[in-house]
Amino acid sequence: MTGREHAEKLWSNLLELGVRRLVALGLIGLVVFLGVGLGAYYLSRPAQEPLYVGLEREDVSRIGAVLKDAGIPFDVSSDGTAVLVSHANTANARMLLAEKGLPQSSKSGYELFNDLGSLGLTSFMQEVTRVRALEGEIARTIQTMKGVKAARVHIVMPDRGSFRREQQAASASVVVRTESADDTSSAQAIRHLVAAAIPGMKVDRVTVLNTDGTLLMSGDDGASAATGRMATLERNVGREIQENVRRTLTPYLGLGNFEVSVAARLNTDKTTINQTTYDPESKVERSIRTVKEAEVSQNRSNQKPTTVQQNLPEERVRADGGENSSQDNQRREELTNYEISSKTIQTVSDGYAVKNLSVAVLVNRSRLTALMGSDAPQGAIDARIAEIEQLVSSAAGFDKARGDQIKVAAVGFIDDGRMMEPTPPLGLGEVLMRQFGNVINALTILVVASLLIWFGLRPAVTAILARPEKEQAYEATTASLAAPDEALEAAEGTPQLETVTVPNLIEDLTGKMNRTPQKKLEQMVEFDEEQAAAILKQWLMQAEAA
C-alpha cells in the first residue's frame, strides 16, 4: 500500500468519526500538548541569579513592579530578601532599576530631609532626622570599602546640659559584614572615618564589630584594645613581608612552586629620650666687664727741734726735721662671660620596632631539577638554595644582629608542580554528574508526557475509535424495534420515528457504567412516550403470537 493510499484511508477514517469526535480528539490533543509544554517549560527554565540580596520588603515590592512593567521575568527567594532574574536580563534589569533609584534602602542618607515638612517639625525631630541621615551617609561610605559587604552605624550624640559638670562625649558603634569573617584590615580605617565625620568624636570612642559577634576594634581600655592592636599589627607586618618575598620569588621560580611563612614579633613600647650635650670647644663671648683703678697718695709730717730758742718770744724756730711718704696704687680687673653651646634632643617613639623575624620558605624540588637539569649535582642545588636564601633575606629585611632566622628548604610538593599543567578534559561520568539536574528535568518531562498519553490520550482515543461500532449496534437494535412499528403506523396513520438522538460524547465517556438497557429504555420513554408505548405494544403482540 502506497503512502497516498495510507493518507486516503486515514482521511476517510477521520471523516467517519464525525465532527463531534474530531473536535473532542483535537481538544484532548491540545490538552496533552499544553500539559507537556508547560511541564517542559517549568522544568527547563534557565538558571536565575540574584539581582539584589538583603532587600527590605518594600524594596522587593517596588523592584517587582518595575520589572513587571518592563516585561522582565523575575522571581523572589524563599526568604523574601532577594530578587532573581535570568542571566541574560541581569544587566538590563540593574540599569533599569538604577534609573528608577531602586533599591531604596531604609538606611537613607540626607534624602530624609526631602520628605520633611516645615510645619509641625520640632527641634527633637530635626535632631533625630539629622542623626539618621548622618548614620546613613557613613554606612554608605563604609560599604564602598574593599571587603565590606554591608554596614550599619549607630551614633550617640552628646546631650548637652546646662547644670552638668562633665559633658557627655559622642560615641558610635559600627557593625560590618565582611567577605572574610576574620578580616580586620579595615576596622582601623572605619574608626578614623567615623571619628572624622562626627564633630567632637574621638577614635577611642568608636567600636567596630562583625556580624558574627567578633569585636574587631574597641576603645583603648588597655586590656583588650592593646592586645588586639598588637596582634593585628603583627599580622599585617607579617603579611607585608610575605608579599614582598612572594613578589621576589615568583619571577624566579614560578607561581605555585614555593610557599612562604613569616612570623614577626614587634615591640610597641612607648619610648621617650631626653638628651642634652655641651660642647666646650665651641664658645661665644657673651659679655666683658673691665675695671681699672689708679690711686696716688702722699704723707708728710714736720717736727720742731727742742732748743732754747723755743722759749724765746717772737722767735721763729726752723723745723728742719720730719717724715715725708708718697704712695701710687693701680688695679685693673677684667671679667669675660662665655656662652657654651649645648644641644638638647628629645625623642618620643609611639610606633613599633621589629624584635625579630622568622621566615620559612619551601621550594619545590622538581622545579629546581627542571631549571638545572635532572643530572645536576647536589652542590649546584645547594648553591641555588643559598641564592634563594639571599633573595629572601633582602626582600624580608634580614638583620642577623636582631636575631632573625631564615630557613629555605627544597622538598617535593604533593601536587609536584602540576598546578600549571593544562586541565584534562572532563570524563563522561563527571559530565553526567554536572548535568545531573538537567537529566532529572528531562526524565521528569518524559514521565509526565508518558503518564498523560497513557492515562489521558490513549483511553480517549480508544473510546472515540470504539464509538462507531456501538452506534451501529445501537442503530441496528433501534431499526429492529422500529420495523414492526412502521406497519402499525401505516395502519393507524401515526407519525413515523425518523431520527434517533445520539447520546452526547462527553456524557458517553464519563457515564459508561450507567448505560444499561433499562437506562436506554428510560431515555426512549423520555424522548417520545407514544412511540415507546407502541413499541411495547408490538412486543406484547409478538409474544402472544409466539
XYZ file of C-alpha atoms in Angstrom:
546
model
C 0.000 0.000 0.000
C 1.434 3.320 -1.047
C 1.718 6.382 1.100
C -1.131 8.069 -0.754
C -3.424 5.165 -0.044
C -2.451 5.299 3.605
C -3.253 9.006 3.688
C -6.619 8.479 1.951
C -7.515 5.682 4.346
C -6.538 7.828 7.311
C -8.588 10.733 5.975
C -11.607 8.505 5.404
C -11.323 7.113 8.929
C -11.206 10.630 10.301
C -14.289 11.596 8.272
C -16.148 8.577 9.648
C -15.551 9.792 13.206
C -17.817 12.772 12.763
C -17.446 16.406 13.704
C -18.004 15.966 17.422
C -15.462 13.193 17.742
C -12.880 15.142 15.753
C -13.406 18.199 17.977
C -13.094 16.064 21.109
C -9.942 14.423 19.731
C -8.471 17.844 18.925
C -9.245 19.149 22.413
C -7.626 16.117 24.022
C -4.526 16.519 21.844
C -4.361 20.212 22.684
C -4.612 19.497 26.417
C -1.850 16.887 26.200
C 0.334 19.239 24.179
C -0.181 22.098 26.636
C 0.484 19.833 29.608
C 3.735 18.548 28.160
C 4.767 22.024 27.021
C 4.080 23.669 30.381
C 5.892 20.895 32.238
C 8.880 21.207 29.940
C 8.868 24.994 30.341
C 8.817 24.997 34.133
C 11.310 22.166 34.460
C 13.763 23.540 31.890
C 13.704 27.211 32.799
C 17.089 28.967 32.577
C 19.132 29.330 35.735
C 18.490 32.537 37.622
C 20.990 34.611 39.547
C 20.432 37.128 42.342
C 19.828 40.664 41.167
C 19.925 42.192 44.666
C 20.138 40.489 48.065
C 19.429 41.667 51.588
C 16.441 43.748 50.488
C 13.614 45.038 52.576
C 10.034 44.020 51.834
C 9.192 47.452 50.438
C 12.162 47.340 48.080
C 11.148 43.895 46.820
C 7.652 45.175 46.042
C 8.946 48.253 44.187
C 11.500 46.258 42.210
C 8.866 43.671 41.273
C 6.508 46.367 39.997
C 9.208 47.970 37.841
C 10.373 44.648 36.369
C 6.795 43.607 35.663
C 6.087 46.848 33.813
C 9.279 46.391 31.788
C 8.351 42.820 30.847
C 11.385 41.244 32.553
C 10.578 37.883 34.214
C 11.785 37.631 37.805
C 11.436 35.534 40.911
C 11.785 36.115 44.656
C 13.803 33.928 47.001
C 12.126 31.808 49.639
C 13.073 34.194 52.451
C 11.792 37.215 50.511
C 15.052 39.189 50.702
C 16.461 38.634 47.190
C 15.207 39.186 43.639
C 16.250 36.649 40.996
C 16.349 37.165 37.229
C 17.817 35.189 34.360
C 21.447 35.684 33.498
C 20.628 37.362 30.182
C 18.453 40.038 31.819
C 20.737 40.932 34.744
C 22.450 43.928 33.148
C 19.236 45.379 31.704
C 17.383 44.969 34.985
C 20.101 46.691 37.015
C 20.297 49.607 34.589
C 16.525 49.975 34.679
C 16.409 49.905 38.476
C 19.289 52.379 38.673
C 17.271 54.812 36.562
C 14.340 54.412 38.966
C 16.561 54.912 42.018
C 15.975 51.395 43.329
C 16.546 49.767 45.700
C 15.816 52.445 48.250
C 17.393 51.215 51.438
C 15.757 52.056 54.741
C 19.110 53.463 55.874
C 18.639 56.616 53.822
C 21.046 59.490 53.998
C 20.321 63.156 53.547
C 17.350 62.212 51.338
C 15.358 62.049 54.576
C 15.133 65.832 54.570
C 13.362 65.763 51.197
C 10.224 64.306 52.785
C 10.120 66.590 55.811
C 7.736 69.489 56.004
C 8.338 72.712 57.825
C 5.019 72.652 59.671
C 4.827 70.819 62.976
C 8.516 69.844 62.994
C 10.069 70.148 66.448
C 13.730 70.556 67.262
C 13.843 66.994 68.609
C 12.554 65.624 65.315
C 15.099 67.680 63.422
C 17.924 66.339 65.589
C 16.770 62.736 65.206
C 16.499 63.146 61.438
C 19.971 64.667 61.291
C 21.461 61.746 63.215
C 19.655 59.224 60.994
C 20.890 60.967 57.868
C 24.440 61.025 59.188
C 24.279 57.327 60.037
C 23.026 56.503 56.537
C 25.714 58.527 54.785
C 28.516 56.988 56.866
C 27.121 53.485 56.272
C 27.092 54.110 52.517
C 30.703 55.228 52.591
C 31.784 52.193 54.629
C 30.070 49.841 52.178
C 32.248 51.182 49.362
C 35.382 49.840 51.082
C 37.008 46.722 49.753
C 35.897 43.578 51.546
C 32.862 45.184 53.269
C 29.519 43.831 52.053
C 27.158 45.609 54.463
C 27.410 48.100 57.317
C 25.186 49.645 59.954
C 26.130 52.659 62.075
C 24.726 53.785 65.432
C 25.667 57.249 66.676
C 25.067 58.668 70.139
C 25.382 62.427 70.056
C 26.276 64.296 73.277
C 23.317 65.529 75.271
C 24.334 68.985 76.375
C 23.141 70.059 79.819
C 23.377 73.440 81.488
C 23.989 72.150 85.013
C 26.359 69.287 84.250
C 29.892 69.493 85.442
C 31.156 66.995 82.868
C 29.694 66.880 79.383
C 28.955 63.552 77.701
C 31.260 62.687 74.780
C 29.981 61.470 71.418
C 30.283 57.740 70.705
C 29.500 55.393 67.857
C 29.286 51.683 67.094
C 29.636 50.108 63.650
C 28.548 46.605 62.655
C 30.017 45.348 59.381
C 29.678 42.165 57.332
C 32.922 41.334 55.554
C 33.730 38.782 52.904
C 36.082 37.002 55.296
C 34.943 36.510 58.882
C 38.396 37.232 60.349
C 39.188 40.243 58.157
C 40.163 43.121 60.459
C 42.201 45.142 57.991
C 39.529 47.822 57.517
C 38.498 48.183 61.173
C 41.031 50.882 61.985
C 40.158 52.832 58.836
C 36.457 52.659 59.750
C 37.175 54.070 63.213
C 39.083 57.028 61.804
C 36.387 57.614 59.168
C 33.601 57.758 61.752
C 35.654 59.915 64.129
C 36.442 62.400 61.366
C 32.828 62.594 60.156
C 31.281 63.463 63.542
C 32.190 66.685 65.367
C 33.857 66.073 68.713
C 34.225 62.344 68.149
C 37.432 60.633 69.267
C 38.835 57.493 67.719
C 38.765 55.570 71.002
C 35.015 56.212 71.278
C 34.241 54.171 68.136
C 33.631 50.417 68.405
C 33.701 48.145 65.343
C 32.105 44.678 65.418
C 31.473 41.901 62.934
C 28.095 40.320 62.277
C 29.203 37.073 63.935
C 29.827 38.913 67.225
C 33.583 39.323 66.885
C 34.979 42.546 68.350
C 37.266 43.989 65.698
C 38.240 47.313 67.310
C 37.215 48.980 70.549
C 38.302 51.775 72.870
C 41.753 51.944 74.410
C 40.882 50.050 77.557
C 44.416 48.695 77.892
C 43.261 45.120 78.364
C 41.687 44.133 75.088
C 42.413 47.020 72.743
C 46.200 46.965 73.130
C 46.351 43.191 72.773
C 44.125 43.197 69.717
C 46.070 46.044 68.164
C 49.348 44.195 68.760
C 48.033 41.001 67.150
C 46.643 42.922 64.191
C 49.864 44.852 63.714
C 51.996 41.716 63.821
C 49.709 40.015 61.326
C 49.826 42.984 58.954
C 53.617 43.233 59.156
C 54.000 39.511 58.532
C 51.610 39.703 55.595
C 53.519 42.609 54.067
C 56.876 40.843 54.378
C 55.346 37.670 52.975
C 54.027 39.580 49.969
C 57.463 41.117 49.372
C 59.098 37.701 49.376
C 56.380 36.322 47.103
C 56.862 39.115 44.555
C 60.604 38.429 44.580
C 60.435 34.661 44.080
C 57.545 34.454 41.623
C 59.556 35.513 38.517
C 62.408 33.256 39.635
C 60.585 30.017 40.496
C 57.129 30.494 39.064
C 53.759 30.629 40.745
C 52.889 27.605 42.879
C 56.463 26.333 43.237
C 57.139 27.814 46.682
C 55.412 28.585 49.939
C 56.338 31.400 52.345
C 55.539 31.717 56.035
C 56.553 34.770 58.088
C 56.280 35.274 61.858
C 57.031 38.817 63.069
C 57.458 39.792 66.706
C 57.137 43.509 67.362
C 57.843 45.885 70.197
C 55.235 48.605 70.619
C 56.524 50.105 73.876
C 56.314 53.876 74.034
C 59.825 55.388 74.452
C 60.802 58.942 75.433
C 64.504 60.020 75.285
C 65.796 63.424 76.508
C 69.465 64.202 75.792
C 71.445 67.422 76.414
C 75.009 67.798 75.032
C 77.538 70.576 75.855
C 80.472 71.425 73.588
C 83.247 73.185 75.469
C 85.244 73.755 72.301
C 82.532 75.887 70.852
C 82.163 79.088 72.968
C 80.982 82.583 72.269
C 81.771 85.723 74.357
C 78.592 86.820 75.922
C 79.788 89.882 77.972
C 83.076 91.542 79.014
C 83.493 93.651 82.174
C 86.716 95.713 82.706
C 87.505 97.613 85.956
C 90.576 99.974 86.196
C 91.663 101.761 89.451
C 94.600 104.239 89.989
C 95.426 105.670 93.497
C 98.183 108.176 94.377
C 98.769 109.300 97.992
C 101.483 111.451 99.739
C 102.052 111.852 103.529
C 104.364 114.460 105.233
C 104.912 115.160 108.927
C 107.168 118.069 110.481
C 108.675 118.041 113.992
C 110.373 121.109 115.631
C 113.656 120.541 117.478
C 113.861 121.016 121.218
C 116.105 124.080 121.836
C 116.337 127.228 123.921
C 115.059 129.309 121.162
C 111.695 127.782 121.516
C 111.256 129.568 124.762
C 112.103 132.941 123.421
C 109.280 135.204 122.482
C 108.813 136.083 118.866
C 111.491 133.767 117.900
C 110.927 131.522 114.938
C 112.423 128.150 115.066
C 113.007 126.370 111.806
C 111.749 122.869 111.721
C 114.070 121.006 109.554
C 113.299 117.528 110.775
C 110.128 115.386 109.825
C 108.871 112.460 107.691
C 107.700 112.508 104.063
C 105.895 109.492 102.275
C 104.172 109.007 98.883
C 102.103 106.032 97.573
C 100.944 105.198 93.977
C 98.451 102.226 93.542
C 96.989 100.965 90.171
C 94.469 97.994 89.768
C 92.961 96.500 86.582
C 90.149 93.877 86.739
C 88.645 92.229 83.601
C 85.636 89.761 83.639
C 84.545 87.918 80.442
C 81.371 85.754 80.301
C 81.299 82.988 77.656
C 78.191 81.166 76.231
C 78.968 77.470 75.895
C 76.912 75.756 73.089
C 74.552 72.932 74.116
C 72.311 70.505 72.152
C 69.071 69.082 73.566
C 67.485 66.011 71.852
C 64.018 64.726 72.820
C 62.818 61.581 71.077
C 59.306 60.175 71.552
C 58.638 56.809 69.893
C 54.987 55.711 69.771
C 55.297 53.281 66.836
C 56.710 49.805 66.751
C 60.039 48.124 66.262
C 60.697 44.666 64.921
C 62.204 42.438 67.568
C 62.949 39.555 65.252
C 61.652 37.761 62.196
C 61.245 34.099 61.393
C 60.916 33.288 57.702
C 60.401 29.790 56.312
C 60.438 29.104 52.574
C 59.636 25.754 50.973
C 60.798 25.327 47.372
C 59.557 22.627 45.039
C 62.492 20.334 44.324
C 61.008 19.298 40.991
C 61.100 22.915 39.851
C 64.777 23.238 40.745
C 65.516 19.983 38.936
C 63.697 21.237 35.853
C 65.653 24.519 35.914
C 69.074 22.952 36.473
C 68.663 19.639 34.730
C 67.978 16.175 36.042
C 71.697 15.329 36.302
C 72.629 18.425 38.362
C 74.883 17.623 41.327
C 73.800 18.220 44.889
C 76.347 21.010 45.266
C 74.721 23.012 42.471
C 71.303 22.558 44.068
C 72.673 23.744 47.426
C 74.198 26.801 45.723
C 70.851 27.597 44.141
C 69.128 27.260 47.521
C 71.721 29.609 49.042
C 70.986 32.115 46.283
C 67.276 31.868 47.030
C 68.037 32.415 50.717
C 69.920 35.616 49.890
C 66.974 36.878 47.840
C 64.616 36.125 50.713
C 66.945 37.909 53.156
C 66.992 41.032 51.037
C 63.240 41.031 50.499
C 62.415 40.446 54.178
C 64.954 42.900 55.608
C 67.037 40.285 57.388
C 69.160 41.502 60.323
C 71.362 38.925 61.971
C 72.184 41.160 64.939
C 68.472 41.382 65.699
C 68.159 37.608 65.916
C 66.271 36.985 62.669
C 66.031 33.458 61.335
C 65.576 32.327 57.721
C 65.210 28.742 56.601
C 64.969 27.688 52.945
C 64.396 24.032 52.145
C 63.829 22.172 48.879
C 61.168 19.490 49.242
C 58.888 17.584 46.917
C 55.398 19.048 46.734
C 52.440 16.700 46.832
C 50.970 18.067 43.594
C 54.500 18.081 42.128
C 54.005 21.413 40.403
C 51.116 20.231 38.267
C 49.110 23.344 39.071
C 50.338 24.991 35.870
C 49.573 21.998 33.648
C 46.511 22.173 31.388
C 43.348 20.815 32.872
C 42.485 17.387 31.468
C 39.179 17.042 29.618
C 36.169 16.048 31.619
C 35.186 12.416 31.654
C 31.788 11.029 30.808
C 30.936 10.393 34.440
C 31.859 13.922 35.512
C 29.889 15.421 32.634
C 26.873 13.361 33.643
C 27.237 14.456 37.256
C 27.400 18.113 36.240
C 24.369 17.688 34.007
C 22.543 15.569 36.560
C 19.964 18.275 37.205
C 19.166 18.672 33.508
C 18.936 14.896 33.125
C 16.468 14.735 36.011
C 14.372 17.508 34.411
C 14.350 15.714 31.060
C 13.361 12.399 32.663
C 10.599 14.153 34.587
C 9.260 15.671 31.361
C 9.283 12.242 29.690
C 7.495 10.639 32.640
C 4.825 13.361 32.717
C 4.302 13.097 28.965
C 4.062 9.289 29.168
C 1.523 9.475 32.001
C -0.600 11.977 30.092
C -0.514 9.889 26.945
C -1.149 6.573 28.704
C -3.884 7.674 31.116
C -5.364 10.564 29.128
C -4.881 10.390 25.389
C -4.938 6.614 24.971
C -8.287 5.964 26.738
C -9.873 8.929 24.991
C -8.733 7.778 21.539
C -9.819 4.239 22.296
C -13.259 5.427 23.358
C -13.631 7.622 20.276
C -12.492 4.936 17.864
C -14.670 2.293 19.517
C -17.770 4.511 19.368
C -18.851 3.772 15.784
C -19.302 0.022 16.485
C -21.558 0.783 19.458
C -23.541 3.228 17.402
C -24.007 0.659 14.655
C -25.263 -1.894 17.152
C -27.491 0.755 18.698
C -28.866 1.726 15.290
C -29.435 -1.952 14.334
C -31.328 -2.552 17.552
C -33.410 0.550 17.032
C -34.178 -0.451 13.444
C -35.311 -3.906 14.512
C -37.551 -2.409 17.120
C -38.941 0.148 14.745
C -39.697 -2.293 11.850
C -42.959 -3.686 13.286
C -43.904 -0.245 14.331
C -43.811 1.033 10.748
C -46.628 -1.295 9.741
C -48.616 -0.237 12.756
C -48.059 3.411 11.883
C -49.146 2.795 8.302
C -52.325 1.154 9.520
C -53.176 3.656 12.201
C -51.658 6.715 10.482
C -49.299 7.506 13.357
C -46.177 9.535 12.539
C -43.001 7.566 11.870
C -39.925 7.929 14.066
C -37.414 9.497 11.693
C -34.283 10.076 13.829
C -32.803 8.681 16.958
C -30.967 11.016 19.273
C -27.286 10.029 19.756
C -26.055 10.492 23.330
C -23.520 13.196 23.978
C -19.858 12.148 23.563
C -18.694 13.645 26.855
C -21.606 12.001 28.667
C -20.780 8.764 26.866
C -17.159 8.932 28.046
C -17.980 9.817 31.646
C -21.073 7.621 32.155
C -20.283 4.263 30.557
C -21.215 2.417 33.719
C -24.720 3.948 33.707
C -25.505 2.939 30.065
C -27.683 -0.167 30.720
C -30.761 -1.435 28.742
C -33.020 -0.036 31.429
C -31.292 3.366 31.090
C -31.731 3.238 27.312
C -35.438 2.431 27.710
C -35.875 5.345 30.079
C -34.223 7.644 27.544
C -36.558 6.421 24.814
C -39.617 6.974 27.027
C -38.438 10.487 27.903
C -37.908 11.235 24.203
C -41.352 10.067 22.933
C -43.835 8.352 25.202
C -46.285 7.404 22.440
C -43.619 5.802 20.307
C -42.355 3.857 23.318
C -45.890 2.650 24.116
C -46.362 1.499 20.515
C -43.094 -0.451 20.623
C -44.041 -2.138 23.898
C -47.469 -2.999 22.441
C -45.816 -4.545 19.413
C -43.575 -6.639 21.682
C -46.569 -7.931 23.623
C -48.417 -8.885 20.431
C -45.373 -10.783 19.164
C -45.131 -12.610 22.493
C -48.825 -13.690 22.368
C -48.476 -14.856 18.814
C -45.494 -16.967 19.744
